[in-house]
Structures are given as C-alpha cells and as structure tokens.
C-alpha cells in the first residue's frame, strides 16, 4: 500500500495537505476518509468523516 501511495505522489495523482488546511477543505466540500480502526475512530475523529479501516480499504474501494 505504501508503495502505491508513494508512486501516486511522485506521479502527481494525489495531493498532500497540511492538517491546518482541513477546515477549509471541508468547507469547500472535501470528504475526509479516516482509515483508523473502529476503536480509534470512536476515541476521536474529524466530524462527518467516513471511517473505513485501512485493512478493509482495498476491498471497499468504489462500494460507497
């Protein structure tokens, strides 16, 4: 998974954002995907974020 992320960054397929930009991005309509475990998500998360644990992400891509 990390290899795909690095390749996507190097090829300009994704953009990185600083955490301080998150409120502005949400205001502009961005959807936040939280890949933490359900237990981690319950202990704290960004309001209105969607939780898909990292170990389920590949199988669930395109299903929601």
Short mmCIF file of C-alpha atoms in Angstrom, two decimals:
data_model
loop_
_atom_site.label_atom_id
_atom_site.label_comp_id
_atom_site.label_asym_id
_atom_site.label_seq_id
_atom_site.Cartn_x
_atom_site.Cartn_y
_atom_site.Cartn_z
CA UNK A 1 0.00 0.00 0.00
CA UNK A 2 2.80 2.42 0.88
CA UNK A 3 4.42 1.80 -2.49
CA UNK A 4 1.23 2.78 -4.32
CA UNK A 5 0.92 5.93 -2.21
CA UNK A 6 4.48 6.99 -2.97
CA UNK A 7 4.06 6.26 -6.67
CA UNK A 8 0.83 8.29 -6.77
CA UNK A 9 2.53 11.21 -5.03
CA UNK A 10 5.52 11.13 -7.37
CA UNK A 11 3.30 10.97 -10.45
CA UNK A 12 1.08 13.82 -9.24
CA UNK A 13 -2.06 11.71 -8.95
CA UNK A 14 -2.76 12.85 -5.40
CA UNK A 15 -2.09 16.00 -3.43
CA UNK A 16 -0.92 16.30 0.14
CA UNK A 17 -2.45 18.77 2.56
CA UNK A 18 -1.28 20.14 5.88
CA UNK A 19 -3.61 19.37 8.78
CA UNK A 20 -4.23 23.11 9.22
CA UNK A 21 -5.90 23.18 5.78
CA UNK A 22 -8.53 20.57 6.72
CA UNK A 23 -11.26 23.01 7.90
CA UNK A 24 -11.02 24.99 4.66
CA UNK A 25 -11.08 21.83 2.56
CA UNK A 26 -14.19 20.57 4.37
CA UNK A 27 -15.85 23.96 3.90
CA UNK A 28 -15.17 23.62 0.15
CA UNK A 29 -16.82 20.18 0.07
CA UNK A 30 -13.96 17.75 0.68
CA UNK A 31 -14.82 14.37 2.20
CA UNK A 32 -12.46 13.12 4.90
CA UNK A 33 -11.65 9.41 4.90
CA UNK A 34 -10.46 8.11 8.27
CA UNK A 35 -8.57 4.82 7.92
CA UNK A 36 -8.15 4.20 11.65
CA UNK A 37 -9.56 1.15 13.41
CA UNK A 38 -13.16 1.37 14.68
CA UNK A 39 -11.82 1.65 18.24
CA UNK A 40 -9.51 4.52 17.29
CA UNK A 41 -12.34 6.22 15.40
CA UNK A 42 -14.62 6.00 18.46
CA UNK A 43 -11.96 7.64 20.62
CA UNK A 44 -11.83 10.69 18.35
CA UNK A 45 -12.25 11.73 14.74
CA UNK A 46 -12.99 14.68 12.49
CA UNK A 47 -16.70 15.49 12.45
CA UNK A 48 -18.53 13.98 9.44
CA UNK A 49 -15.51 11.92 8.40
CA UNK A 50 -16.07 8.44 6.97
CA UNK A 51 -14.35 5.52 8.69
CA UNK A 52 -13.06 2.70 6.52
CA UNK A 53 -10.27 0.87 8.37
CA UNK A 54 -7.07 0.61 6.36
CA UNK A 55 -7.19 -3.19 6.28
CA UNK A 56 -10.64 -3.00 4.61
CA UNK A 57 -9.89 -0.14 2.23
CA UNK A 58 -8.79 -2.09 -0.84
CA UNK A 59 -11.84 -4.41 -0.72
CA UNK A 60 -14.24 -1.50 -0.22
CA UNK A 61 -12.95 0.92 -2.86
CA UNK A 62 -15.79 2.03 -5.09
CA UNK A 63 -18.53 0.47 -2.94
CA UNK A 64 -19.72 3.56 -1.07
#
